[in-house]
Coordinates of C-alpha atoms in Angstrom, one line a residue:
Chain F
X59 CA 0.0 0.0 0.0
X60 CA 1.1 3.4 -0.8
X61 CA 1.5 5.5 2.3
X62 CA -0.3 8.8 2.3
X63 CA 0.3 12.1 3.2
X64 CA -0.6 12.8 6.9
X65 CA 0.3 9.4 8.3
X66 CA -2.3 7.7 10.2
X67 CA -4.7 5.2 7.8
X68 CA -8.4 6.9 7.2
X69 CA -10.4 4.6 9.7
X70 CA -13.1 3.6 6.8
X71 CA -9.9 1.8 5.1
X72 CA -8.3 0.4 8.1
X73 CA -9.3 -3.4 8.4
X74 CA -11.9 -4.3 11.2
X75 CA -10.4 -5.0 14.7
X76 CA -10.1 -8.9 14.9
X77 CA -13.0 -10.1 16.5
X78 CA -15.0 -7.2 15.3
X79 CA -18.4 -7.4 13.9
X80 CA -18.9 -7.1 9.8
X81 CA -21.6 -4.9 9.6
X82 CA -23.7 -3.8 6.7
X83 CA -23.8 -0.3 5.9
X84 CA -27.7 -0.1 6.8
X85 CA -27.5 -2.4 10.0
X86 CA -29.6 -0.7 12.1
X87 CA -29.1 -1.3 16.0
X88 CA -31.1 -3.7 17.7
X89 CA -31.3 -6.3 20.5
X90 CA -28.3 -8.5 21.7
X91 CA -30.6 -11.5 21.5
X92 CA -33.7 -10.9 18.8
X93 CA -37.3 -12.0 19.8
X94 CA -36.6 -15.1 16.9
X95 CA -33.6 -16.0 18.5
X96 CA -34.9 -15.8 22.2
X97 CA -37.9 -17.9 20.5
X98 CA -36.0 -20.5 19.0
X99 CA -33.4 -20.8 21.7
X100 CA -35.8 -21.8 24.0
X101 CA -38.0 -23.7 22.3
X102 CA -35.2 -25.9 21.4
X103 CA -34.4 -27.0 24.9
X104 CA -37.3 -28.9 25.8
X105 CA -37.7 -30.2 22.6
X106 CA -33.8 -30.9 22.4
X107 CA -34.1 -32.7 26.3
X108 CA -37.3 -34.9 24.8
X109 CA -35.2 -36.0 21.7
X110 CA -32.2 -36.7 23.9
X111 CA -34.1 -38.6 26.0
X112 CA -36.7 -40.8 24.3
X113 CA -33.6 -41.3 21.9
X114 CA -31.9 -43.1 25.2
X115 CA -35.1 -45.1 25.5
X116 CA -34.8 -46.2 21.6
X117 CA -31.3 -47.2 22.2
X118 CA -31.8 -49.5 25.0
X119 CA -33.6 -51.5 22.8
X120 CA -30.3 -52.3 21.2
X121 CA -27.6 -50.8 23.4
X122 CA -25.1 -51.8 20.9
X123 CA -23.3 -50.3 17.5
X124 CA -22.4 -51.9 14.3
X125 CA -23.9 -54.8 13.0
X126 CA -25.2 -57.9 13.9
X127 CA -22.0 -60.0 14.3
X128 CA -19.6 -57.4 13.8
X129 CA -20.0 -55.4 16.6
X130 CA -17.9 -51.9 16.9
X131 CA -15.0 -52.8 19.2
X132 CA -14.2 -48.9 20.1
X133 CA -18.0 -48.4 21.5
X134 CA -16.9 -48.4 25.0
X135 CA -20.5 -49.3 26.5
X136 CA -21.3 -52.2 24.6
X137 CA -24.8 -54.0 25.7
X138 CA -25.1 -51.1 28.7
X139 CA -28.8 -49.8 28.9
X140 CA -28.8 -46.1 29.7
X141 CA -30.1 -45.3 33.1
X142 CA -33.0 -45.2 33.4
X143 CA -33.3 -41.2 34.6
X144 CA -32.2 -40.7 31.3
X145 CA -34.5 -41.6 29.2
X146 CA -38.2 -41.2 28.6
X147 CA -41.3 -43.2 26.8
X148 CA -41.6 -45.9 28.7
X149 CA -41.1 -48.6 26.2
X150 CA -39.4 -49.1 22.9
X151 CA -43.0 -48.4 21.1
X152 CA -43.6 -45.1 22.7
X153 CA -39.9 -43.7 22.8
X154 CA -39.8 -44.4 18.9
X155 CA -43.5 -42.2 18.3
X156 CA -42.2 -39.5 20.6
X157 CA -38.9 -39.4 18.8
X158 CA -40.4 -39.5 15.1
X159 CA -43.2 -37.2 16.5
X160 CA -41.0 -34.4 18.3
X161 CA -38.4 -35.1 15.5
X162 CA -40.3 -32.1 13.2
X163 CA -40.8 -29.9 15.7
X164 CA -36.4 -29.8 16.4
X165 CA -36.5 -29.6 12.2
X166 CA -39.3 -26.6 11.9
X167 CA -37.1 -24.8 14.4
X168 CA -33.8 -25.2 13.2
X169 CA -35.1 -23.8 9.9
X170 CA -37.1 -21.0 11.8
X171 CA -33.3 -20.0 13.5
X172 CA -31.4 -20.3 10.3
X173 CA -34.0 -18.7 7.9
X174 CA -34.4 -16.2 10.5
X175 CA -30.4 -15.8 10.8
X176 CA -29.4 -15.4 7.4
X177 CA -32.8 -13.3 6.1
X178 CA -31.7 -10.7 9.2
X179 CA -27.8 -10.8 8.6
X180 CA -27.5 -11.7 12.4
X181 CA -24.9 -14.9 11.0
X182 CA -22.9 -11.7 10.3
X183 CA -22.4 -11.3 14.0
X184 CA -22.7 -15.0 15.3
X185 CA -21.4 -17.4 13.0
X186 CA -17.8 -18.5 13.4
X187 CA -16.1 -17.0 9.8
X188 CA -11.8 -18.6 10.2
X189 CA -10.5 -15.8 8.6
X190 CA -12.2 -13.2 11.0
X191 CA -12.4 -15.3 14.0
X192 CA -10.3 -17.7 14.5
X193 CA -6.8 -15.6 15.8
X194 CA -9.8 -14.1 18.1
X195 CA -10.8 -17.4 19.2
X196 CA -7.0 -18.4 20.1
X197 CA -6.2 -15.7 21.7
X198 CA -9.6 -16.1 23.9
X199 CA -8.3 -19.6 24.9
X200 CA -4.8 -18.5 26.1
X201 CA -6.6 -16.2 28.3
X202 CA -9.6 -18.7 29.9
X203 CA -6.2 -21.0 30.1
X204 CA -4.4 -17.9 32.2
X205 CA -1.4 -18.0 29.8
X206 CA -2.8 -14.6 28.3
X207 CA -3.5 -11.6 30.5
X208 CA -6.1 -9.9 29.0
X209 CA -8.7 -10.5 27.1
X210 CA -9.2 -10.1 23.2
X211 CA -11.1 -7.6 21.9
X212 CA -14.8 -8.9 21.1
X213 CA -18.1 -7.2 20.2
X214 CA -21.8 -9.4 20.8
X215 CA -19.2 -12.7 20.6
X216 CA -15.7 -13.6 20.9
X217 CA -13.9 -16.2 18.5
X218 CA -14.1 -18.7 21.1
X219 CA -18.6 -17.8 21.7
X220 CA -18.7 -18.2 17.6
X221 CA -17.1 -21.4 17.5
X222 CA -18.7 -23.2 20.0
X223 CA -22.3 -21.4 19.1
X224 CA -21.1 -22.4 15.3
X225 CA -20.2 -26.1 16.3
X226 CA -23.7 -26.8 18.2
X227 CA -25.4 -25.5 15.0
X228 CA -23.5 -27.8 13.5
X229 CA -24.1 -30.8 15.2
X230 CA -27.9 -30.1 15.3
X231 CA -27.6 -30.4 11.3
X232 CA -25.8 -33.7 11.5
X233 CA -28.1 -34.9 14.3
X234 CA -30.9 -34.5 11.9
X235 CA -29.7 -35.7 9.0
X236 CA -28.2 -39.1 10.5
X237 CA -31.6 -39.2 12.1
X238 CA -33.3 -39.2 8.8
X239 CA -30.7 -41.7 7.4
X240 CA -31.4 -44.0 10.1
X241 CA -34.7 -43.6 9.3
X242 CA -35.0 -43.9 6.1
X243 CA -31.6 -45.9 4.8
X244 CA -33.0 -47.6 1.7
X245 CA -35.5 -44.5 0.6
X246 CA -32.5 -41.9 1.2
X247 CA -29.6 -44.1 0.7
X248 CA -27.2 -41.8 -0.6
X249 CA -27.9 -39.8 3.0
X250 CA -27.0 -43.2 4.6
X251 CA -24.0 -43.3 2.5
X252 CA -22.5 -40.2 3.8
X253 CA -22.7 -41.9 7.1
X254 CA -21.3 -44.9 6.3
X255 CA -24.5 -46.9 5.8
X256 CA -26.9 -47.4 8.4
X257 CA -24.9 -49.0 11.4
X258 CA -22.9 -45.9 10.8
X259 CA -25.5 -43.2 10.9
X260 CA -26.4 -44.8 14.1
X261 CA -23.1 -44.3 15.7
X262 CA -22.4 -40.6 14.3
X263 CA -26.4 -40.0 16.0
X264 CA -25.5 -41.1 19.1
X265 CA -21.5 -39.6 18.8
X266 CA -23.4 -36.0 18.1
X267 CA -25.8 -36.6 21.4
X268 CA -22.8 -37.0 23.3
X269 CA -21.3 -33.7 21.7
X270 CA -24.2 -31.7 22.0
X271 CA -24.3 -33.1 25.6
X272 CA -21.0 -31.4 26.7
X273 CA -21.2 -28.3 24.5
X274 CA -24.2 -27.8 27.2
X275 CA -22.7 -28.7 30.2
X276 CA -19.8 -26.2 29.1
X277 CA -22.5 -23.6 27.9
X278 CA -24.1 -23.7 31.2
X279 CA -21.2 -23.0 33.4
X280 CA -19.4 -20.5 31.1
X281 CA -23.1 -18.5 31.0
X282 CA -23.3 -18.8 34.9
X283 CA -20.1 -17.5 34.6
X284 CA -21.2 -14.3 33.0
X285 CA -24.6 -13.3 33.7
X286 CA -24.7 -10.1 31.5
X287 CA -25.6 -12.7 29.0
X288 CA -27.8 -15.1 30.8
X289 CA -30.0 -12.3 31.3
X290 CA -30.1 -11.2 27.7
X291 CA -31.2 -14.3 26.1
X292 CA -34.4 -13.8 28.1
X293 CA -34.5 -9.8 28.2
X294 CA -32.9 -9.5 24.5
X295 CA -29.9 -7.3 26.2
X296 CA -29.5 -3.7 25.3
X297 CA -29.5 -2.7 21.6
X298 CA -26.2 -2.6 19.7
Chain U
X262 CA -54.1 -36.1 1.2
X263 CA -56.0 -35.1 3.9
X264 CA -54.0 -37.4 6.3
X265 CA -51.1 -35.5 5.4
X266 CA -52.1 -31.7 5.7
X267 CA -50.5 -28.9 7.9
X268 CA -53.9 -28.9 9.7
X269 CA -53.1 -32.6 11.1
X270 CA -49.3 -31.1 11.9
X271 CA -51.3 -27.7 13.5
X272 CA -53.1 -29.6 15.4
X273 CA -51.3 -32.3 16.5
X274 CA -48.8 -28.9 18.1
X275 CA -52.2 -27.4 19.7
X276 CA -52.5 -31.0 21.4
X277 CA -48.9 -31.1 22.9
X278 CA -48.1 -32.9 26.0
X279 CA -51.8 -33.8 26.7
X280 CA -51.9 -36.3 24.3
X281 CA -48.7 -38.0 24.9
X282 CA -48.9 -41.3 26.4
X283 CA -46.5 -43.5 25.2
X284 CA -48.5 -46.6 26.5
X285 CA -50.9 -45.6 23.6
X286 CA -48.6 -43.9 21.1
X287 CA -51.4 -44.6 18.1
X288 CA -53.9 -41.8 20.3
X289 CA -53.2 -38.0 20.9
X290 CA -50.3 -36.0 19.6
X291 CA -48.6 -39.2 19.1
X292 CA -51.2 -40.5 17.0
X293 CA -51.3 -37.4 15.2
X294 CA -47.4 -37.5 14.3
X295 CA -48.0 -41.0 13.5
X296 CA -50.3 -40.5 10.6
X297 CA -48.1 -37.3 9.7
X298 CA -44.9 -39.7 9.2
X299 CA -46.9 -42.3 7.6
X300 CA -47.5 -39.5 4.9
X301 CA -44.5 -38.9 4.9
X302 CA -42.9 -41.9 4.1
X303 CA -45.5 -42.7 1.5
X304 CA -44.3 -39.3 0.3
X305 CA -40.7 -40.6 0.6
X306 CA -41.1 -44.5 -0.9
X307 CA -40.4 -45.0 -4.6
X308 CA -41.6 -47.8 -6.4
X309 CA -38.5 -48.1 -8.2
X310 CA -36.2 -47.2 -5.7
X311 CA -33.9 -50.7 -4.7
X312 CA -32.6 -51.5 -1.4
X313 CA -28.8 -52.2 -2.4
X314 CA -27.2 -55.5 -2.9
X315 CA -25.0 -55.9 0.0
X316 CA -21.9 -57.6 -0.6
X317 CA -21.5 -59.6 2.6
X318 CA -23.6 -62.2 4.7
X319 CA -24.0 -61.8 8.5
X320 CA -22.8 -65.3 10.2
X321 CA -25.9 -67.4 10.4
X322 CA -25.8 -67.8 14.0
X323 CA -25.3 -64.1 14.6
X324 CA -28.5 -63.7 12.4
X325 CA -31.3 -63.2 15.2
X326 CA -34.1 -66.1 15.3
X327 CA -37.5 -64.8 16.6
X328 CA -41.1 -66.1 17.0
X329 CA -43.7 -65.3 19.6
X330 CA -45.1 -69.2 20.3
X331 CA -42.6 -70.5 22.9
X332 CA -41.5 -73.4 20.5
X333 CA -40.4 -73.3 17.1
X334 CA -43.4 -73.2 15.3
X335 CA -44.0 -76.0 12.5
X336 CA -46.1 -75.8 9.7
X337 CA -49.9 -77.7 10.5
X338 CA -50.3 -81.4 8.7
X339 CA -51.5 -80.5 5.0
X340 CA -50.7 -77.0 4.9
X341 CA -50.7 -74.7 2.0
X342 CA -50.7 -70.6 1.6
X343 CA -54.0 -69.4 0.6
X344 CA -54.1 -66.5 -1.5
X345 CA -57.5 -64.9 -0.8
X346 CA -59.6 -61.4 -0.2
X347 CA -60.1 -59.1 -3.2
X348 CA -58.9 -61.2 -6.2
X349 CA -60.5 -63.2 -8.8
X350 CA -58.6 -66.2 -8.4
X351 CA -58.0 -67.1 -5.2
X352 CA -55.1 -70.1 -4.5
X353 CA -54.0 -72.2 -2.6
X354 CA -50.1 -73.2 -2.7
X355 CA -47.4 -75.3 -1.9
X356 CA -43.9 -74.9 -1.7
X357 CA -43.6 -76.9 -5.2
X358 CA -45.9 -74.9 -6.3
X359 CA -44.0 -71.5 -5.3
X360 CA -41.3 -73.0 -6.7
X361 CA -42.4 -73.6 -10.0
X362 CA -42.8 -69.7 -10.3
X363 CA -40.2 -66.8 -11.5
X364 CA -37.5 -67.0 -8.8
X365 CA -36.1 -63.8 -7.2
X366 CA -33.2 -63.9 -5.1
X367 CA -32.8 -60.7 -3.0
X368 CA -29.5 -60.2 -0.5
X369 CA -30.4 -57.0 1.1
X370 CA -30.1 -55.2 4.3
X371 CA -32.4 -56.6 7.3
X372 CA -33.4 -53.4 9.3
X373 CA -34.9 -54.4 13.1
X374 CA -37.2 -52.2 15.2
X375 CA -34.7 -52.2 17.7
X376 CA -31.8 -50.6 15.9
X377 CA -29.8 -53.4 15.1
X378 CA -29.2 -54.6 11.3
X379 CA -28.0 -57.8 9.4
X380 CA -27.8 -59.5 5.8
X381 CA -29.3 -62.8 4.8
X382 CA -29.7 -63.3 1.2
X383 CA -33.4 -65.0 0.3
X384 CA -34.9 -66.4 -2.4
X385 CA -38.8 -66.9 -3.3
X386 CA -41.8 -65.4 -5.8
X387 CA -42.5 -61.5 -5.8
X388 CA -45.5 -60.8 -4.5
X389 CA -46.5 -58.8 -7.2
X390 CA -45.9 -61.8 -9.3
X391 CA -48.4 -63.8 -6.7
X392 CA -51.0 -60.6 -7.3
X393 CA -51.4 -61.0 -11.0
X394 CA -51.9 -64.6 -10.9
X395 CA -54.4 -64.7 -8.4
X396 CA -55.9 -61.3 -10.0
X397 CA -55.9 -59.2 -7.4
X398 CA -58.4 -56.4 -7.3
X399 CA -56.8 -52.9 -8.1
X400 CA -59.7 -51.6 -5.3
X401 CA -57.8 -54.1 -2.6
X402 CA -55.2 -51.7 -1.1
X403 CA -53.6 -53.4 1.5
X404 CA -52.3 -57.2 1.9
X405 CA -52.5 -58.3 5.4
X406 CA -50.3 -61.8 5.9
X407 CA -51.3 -64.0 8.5
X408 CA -48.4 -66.5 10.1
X409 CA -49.4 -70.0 12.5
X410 CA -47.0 -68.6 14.5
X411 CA -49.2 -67.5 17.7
X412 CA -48.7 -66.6 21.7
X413 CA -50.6 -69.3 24.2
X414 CA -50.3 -72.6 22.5
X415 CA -53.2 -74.5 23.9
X416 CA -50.8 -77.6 24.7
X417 CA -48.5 -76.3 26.7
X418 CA -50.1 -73.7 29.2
X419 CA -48.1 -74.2 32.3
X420 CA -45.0 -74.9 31.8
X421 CA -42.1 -72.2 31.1
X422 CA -40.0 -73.3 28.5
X423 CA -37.7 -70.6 29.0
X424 CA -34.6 -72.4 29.1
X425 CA -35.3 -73.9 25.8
X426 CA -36.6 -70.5 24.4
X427 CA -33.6 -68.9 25.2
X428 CA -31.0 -71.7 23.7
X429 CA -32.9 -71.0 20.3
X430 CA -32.5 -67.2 20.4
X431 CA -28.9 -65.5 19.3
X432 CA -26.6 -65.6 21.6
X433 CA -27.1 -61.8 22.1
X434 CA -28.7 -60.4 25.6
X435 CA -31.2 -58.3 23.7
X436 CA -33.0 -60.3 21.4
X437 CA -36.3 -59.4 19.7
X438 CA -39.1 -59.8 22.3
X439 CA -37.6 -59.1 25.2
X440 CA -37.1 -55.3 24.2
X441 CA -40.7 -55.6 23.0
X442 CA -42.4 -56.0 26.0
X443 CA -45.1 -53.5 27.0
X444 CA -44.2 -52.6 30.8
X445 CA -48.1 -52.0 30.9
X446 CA -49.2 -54.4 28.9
X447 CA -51.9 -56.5 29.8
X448 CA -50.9 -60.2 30.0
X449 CA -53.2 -61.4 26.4
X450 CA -55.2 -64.3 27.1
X451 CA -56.0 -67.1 25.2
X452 CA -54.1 -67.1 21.6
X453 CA -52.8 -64.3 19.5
X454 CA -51.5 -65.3 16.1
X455 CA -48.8 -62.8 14.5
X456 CA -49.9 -61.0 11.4
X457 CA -49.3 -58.2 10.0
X458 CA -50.8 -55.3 6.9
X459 CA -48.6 -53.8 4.1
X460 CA -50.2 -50.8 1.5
X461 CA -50.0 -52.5 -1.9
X462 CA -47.4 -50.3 -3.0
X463 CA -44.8 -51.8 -0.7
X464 CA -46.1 -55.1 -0.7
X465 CA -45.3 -55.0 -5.0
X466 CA -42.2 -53.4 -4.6
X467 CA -39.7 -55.7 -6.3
X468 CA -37.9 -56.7 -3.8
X469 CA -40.8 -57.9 -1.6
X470 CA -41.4 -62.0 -2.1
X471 CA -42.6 -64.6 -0.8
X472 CA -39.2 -66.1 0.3
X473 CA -39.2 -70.0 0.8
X474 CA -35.2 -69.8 0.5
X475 CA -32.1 -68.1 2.8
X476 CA -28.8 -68.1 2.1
X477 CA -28.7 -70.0 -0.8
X478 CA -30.6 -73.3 1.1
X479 CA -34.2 -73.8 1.6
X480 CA -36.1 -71.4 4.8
X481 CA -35.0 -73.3 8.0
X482 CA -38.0 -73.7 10.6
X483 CA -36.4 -71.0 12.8
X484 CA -36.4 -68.4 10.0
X485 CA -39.9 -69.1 8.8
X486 CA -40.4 -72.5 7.5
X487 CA -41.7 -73.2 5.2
X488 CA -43.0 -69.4 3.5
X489 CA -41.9 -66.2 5.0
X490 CA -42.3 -62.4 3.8
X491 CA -38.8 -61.0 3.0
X492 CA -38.4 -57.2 1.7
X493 CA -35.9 -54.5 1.2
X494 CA -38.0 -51.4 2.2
X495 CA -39.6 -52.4 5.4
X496 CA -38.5 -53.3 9.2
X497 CA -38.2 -56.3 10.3
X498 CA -41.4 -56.8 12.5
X499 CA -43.3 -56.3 9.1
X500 CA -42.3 -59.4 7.7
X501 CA -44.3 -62.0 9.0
X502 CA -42.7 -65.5 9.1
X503 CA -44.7 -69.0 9.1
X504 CA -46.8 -67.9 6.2
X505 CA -50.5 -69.2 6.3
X506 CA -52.6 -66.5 4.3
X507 CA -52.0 -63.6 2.0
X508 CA -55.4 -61.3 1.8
X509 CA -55.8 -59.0 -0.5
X510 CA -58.4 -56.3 1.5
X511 CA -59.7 -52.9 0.6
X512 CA -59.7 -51.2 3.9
X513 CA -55.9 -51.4 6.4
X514 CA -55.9 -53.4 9.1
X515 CA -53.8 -53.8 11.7
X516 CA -50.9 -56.3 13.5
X517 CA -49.3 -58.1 16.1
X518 CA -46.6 -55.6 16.9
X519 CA -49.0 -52.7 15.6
X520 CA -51.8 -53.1 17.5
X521 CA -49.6 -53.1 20.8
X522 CA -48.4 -49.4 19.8
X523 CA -45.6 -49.9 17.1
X524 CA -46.3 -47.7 13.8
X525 CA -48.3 -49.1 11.1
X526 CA -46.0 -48.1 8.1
X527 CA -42.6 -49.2 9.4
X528 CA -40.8 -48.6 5.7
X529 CA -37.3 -48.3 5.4

C-alpha cells in the first residue's frame, strides 16, 4: 500500500479490529438476543431434552453399534442400557413415536433459527467466519487458560462464543440428518452413504448426542459465569 | 391427502403434551405425528427405488431367530398358503408350487425395530408376481399376511419353556421380544397369532417376495419354515414369518406388533 500524506490510515480503510463485527452499511441497532432467536433458543431446549431422552429409551432396545456380528469394538459401553433417569417413553414403542413425533418440531425450528439468521444478517455477527475469527478465538483460549492476561477484543461474541455457538449449529444439522438416514436408509440411501451406511448413521447419531451433551454442560457454566448474557437471552440485552 | 395436511401437523402442536402417552402412542399427539410420518414416508417411498445388494452375509448364528409361540413353530399337517380377499382367483399353494414360479433372489439389508441390522440373502416369488396370478383387485389396497406362529399354544399352558426359548435365540442379551415387552401391557389371554398389513405399494415393490429360501438353502423352521415375507424397504417386524394366508383387503388393518403401539408403516 502506498503511504499517504498525513500518516495515520483513514479509519473507513483500516481493516476491522479482529473479532469485530462485519456490519452492513444499513444495519440498524437492535437487540443482543432478537425475539426469533430468544424464541427458537428456548423452544429448542425442551424439545432438544425430549429428543435426547426418548432417543436413550430407543437405544436400549439395542444398546449396541455396528452390525449384527460385527460389533464396533471402540463403542466403549457395549450392551449397557442407559439409566434409566435418562431416558423417557416408557417402552421401545412409545420412545420411537415420541422421537419421530418431536423429531419435526427440532427440524421446523432449526429452519425457523437459520431462515431467520441469514434473512436478518445476524450470522454476520454470530457465525464463526476462520478468517475473521479464529486468531480471536486463540487468543480467547490463552486467556480462559491464564497464559494470556487480557482479554481479546470482542463485540456481541468472541472467537471462542462463535465457534462453540457455530459447532452446536452444526451438530444439530448432522443430528438430523443421520436421524433421517437412520430412518430412512434404503428411501434416502445416498444420505445413509454419507454416514457410512446405516450401522454408521447410528453411531455418528448417538457420537453427536454425546457432543451436544457437553457443549451444554460447558455452555451452562461458562453462561453462569457471565450473567450479562444469561440475562439477555431472556430480556434481549441492550441494543447494539 | 388429507392425512397428510399442515392442519393434522397444527393440530397435533395445539395438542402437545396432553396427548402423549407413550402406552398408547397410536392416540393424541402421538397419533397425530404418526399419521403425519406415515405421509410422509409414502411421500418418501419410490416404487423403483432398490434396497442395495450388500456384498456380505451376517454369520448365520449371529443372524437373530424370533417367533412369539414359545416353540419353534412348525407348519400344521396338510398345509398350503391361501391367496384370498379381493382377487379373482384365489389359490392355494405349496412350496412346489411357489417353486415352479419366477424365482427372485434378494441379499439385502435386514433393518430391526430395535436398531440393530444384518444380511441374509433369500430367495422366493415377488409378490407382485403372486397378485397377477391370483388377480388381485386394483380396489384391494392393502395385503395383510397372516403366520401359525401364535402366543398361548393351547398344549403347553403351564409350563415355562424358557430355558429352551432362550437356547434358540442368538446368543445376544437383547434379542427381539424381550425389548418388546409392554411394561403396561396387559398379560393377552387365550391365543394371538402374529400377522401383520402392508399398503400395496410396498407389498409389490420388487424386492418384496414370498421367500421359501435363505442363504442359498431352503427357509429353516427357525427363520420361517416353510414361506416367510422377505423385503428391502420395510422393518423387520413387518415381515411376518410362518406364512399361512396372504389377503388382499380394501380397507388397512392392523398387526401383532401394531396393535400393541408400534407404527403401522414401518418402511425403510
Amino acid at each position: 500500500m502506498v503511504a499517504r500524506e498525513g500518516g495515520a490510515v483513514p479509519e473507513e480503510t483500516a481493516l476491522p479490529a479482529t473479532g469485530e463485527d462485519r456490519r452492513p452499511e444499513h444495519w440498524r441497532p437492535r437487540a443482543e438476543q432478537p425475539l426469533a432467536i430468544r424464541l427458537t433458543h428456548w423452544i429448542n431446549v425442551p424439545v432438544l431434552l425430549v429428543m435426547a431422552m426418548s432417543g436413550l429409551q430407543i437405544l436400549a432396545a439395542f444398546p449396541r453399534l455396528g452390525p449384527k456380528g460385527a460389533p464396533y469394538g471402540w463403542y466403549l459401553f457395549d450392551g449397557k442400557r442407559p439409566p434409566a433417569w435418562m431416558t423417557t417413553g416408557e417402552w421401545l414403542a412409545g420412545a420411537r413415536h415420541i422421537h419421530f413425533g418431536l423429531g419435526w418440531f427440532l427440524v421446523a425450528n432449526g429452519l425457523v433459527y437459520l431462515a431467520y439468521a441469514i434473512g436478518s444478517g445476524e450470522w454476520r455477527r454470530r457465525a464463526f467466519l476462520p478468517g475473521r475469527d479464529a486468531r480471536n478465538a486463540m487468543e480467547m483460549a490463552l486467556y480462559y487458560a491464564r497464559i494470556r492476561r487480557t482479554a481479546p477484543k470482542q463485540d456481541l461474541y468472541n472467537g471462542l462464543q462463535r465457534l462453540a455457538y457455530t459447532s452446536a449449529i452444526a451438530l444439530g444439522v448432522i443430528e438430523v440428518l443421520s436421524g433421517f438416514a437412520i430412518w430412512k436408509p434404503v428411501q434416502l440411501s445416498l444420505l445413509a452413504a454419507l454416514f457410512g451406511g446405516y450401522d454408521g448413521a447410528r453411531a455418528v447419531h448417538l457420537l453427536g448426542l454425546v457432543a451436544l451433551a457437553l457443549f451444554t454442560v460447558g455452555h451452562i457454566v461458562l453462561v453462569a459465569l457471565h450473567p450479562r448474557e444469561l440475562a439477555s437471552i431472556f430480556t434481549g440485552g441492550k441494543r447494539r | 391427502m388429507s392425512r397428510f395436511s399442515r392442519r393434522t401437523f397444527l393440530g397435533a402442536a395445539l395438542l402437545g403434551a396432553a396427548g402423549c402417552d407413550p402406552q398408547r402412542p397410536h392416540e393424541g399427539f402421538l397419533g397425530a405425528m404418526e399419521r403425519w410420518n406415515d405421509g410422509a414416508q409414502r411421500l418418501l417411498f419410490r416404487k423403483g427405488k432398490l434396497a442395495r445388494d450388500e456384498r456380505t452375509l451376517t454369520n448365520l448364528e449371529a443372524f437373530p431367530v424370533y417367533h412369539i409361540s414359545d416353540d419353534v413353530p412348525s407348519a400344521p399337517a396338510g398345509w398350503k398358503l391361501e391367496v384370498k380377499g379381493l382377487c379373482a382367483r384365489p389359490l392355494s399353494l405349496s412350496v412346489d408350487d411357489l417353486r415352479k414360479m419366477a424365482r427372485t433372489d434378494i441379499r439385502v439389508r435386514h433393518y430391526c425395530v430395535e436398531g440393530w441390522s444384518a444380511v441374509a440373502s433369500w430367495h422366493g416369488v415377488r409378490l407382485s408376481e403372486i397378485a397377477r396370478i391370483a388377480g388381485a383387485d386394483p380396489k384391494a389396497r392393502f395385503v395383510e399376511f397372516r403366520s401359525f406362529d401364535a402366543t398361548g399354544s393351547e398344549d403347553d399352558d403351564d409350563d415355562d419353556d424358557e430355558a429352551s426359548d432362550d437356547a434358540e435365540a442368538s446368543d445376544t442379551p437383547e434379542h427381539e421380544p424381550d425389548a418388546k415387552e409392554a411394561p403396561g401391557a396387559a398379560p393377552q389371554a387365550g391365543r394371538m397369532p402374529y400377522y401383520s398389513c402392508w399398503d400395496r405399494d410396498s407389498a409389490e415393490h420388487p424386492q418384496s417376495i414370498l421367500a421359501y429360501g435363505m442363504n442359498g438353502r431352503d427357509l429353516m423352521p427357525d427363520h420361517g419354515a416353510p414361506v416367510r415375507l422377505y423385503s428391502g424397504v420395510k422393518l423387520g417386524y413387518k415381515m411376518v414369518k410362518y406364512l399361512s394366508e396372504v389377503i388382499y383387503l380394501p380397507a388397512r388393518s392392523g398387526g401383532f406388533w401394531e396393535d400393541q403401539g408400534y407404527e403401522w408403516f414401518a418402511g425403510v
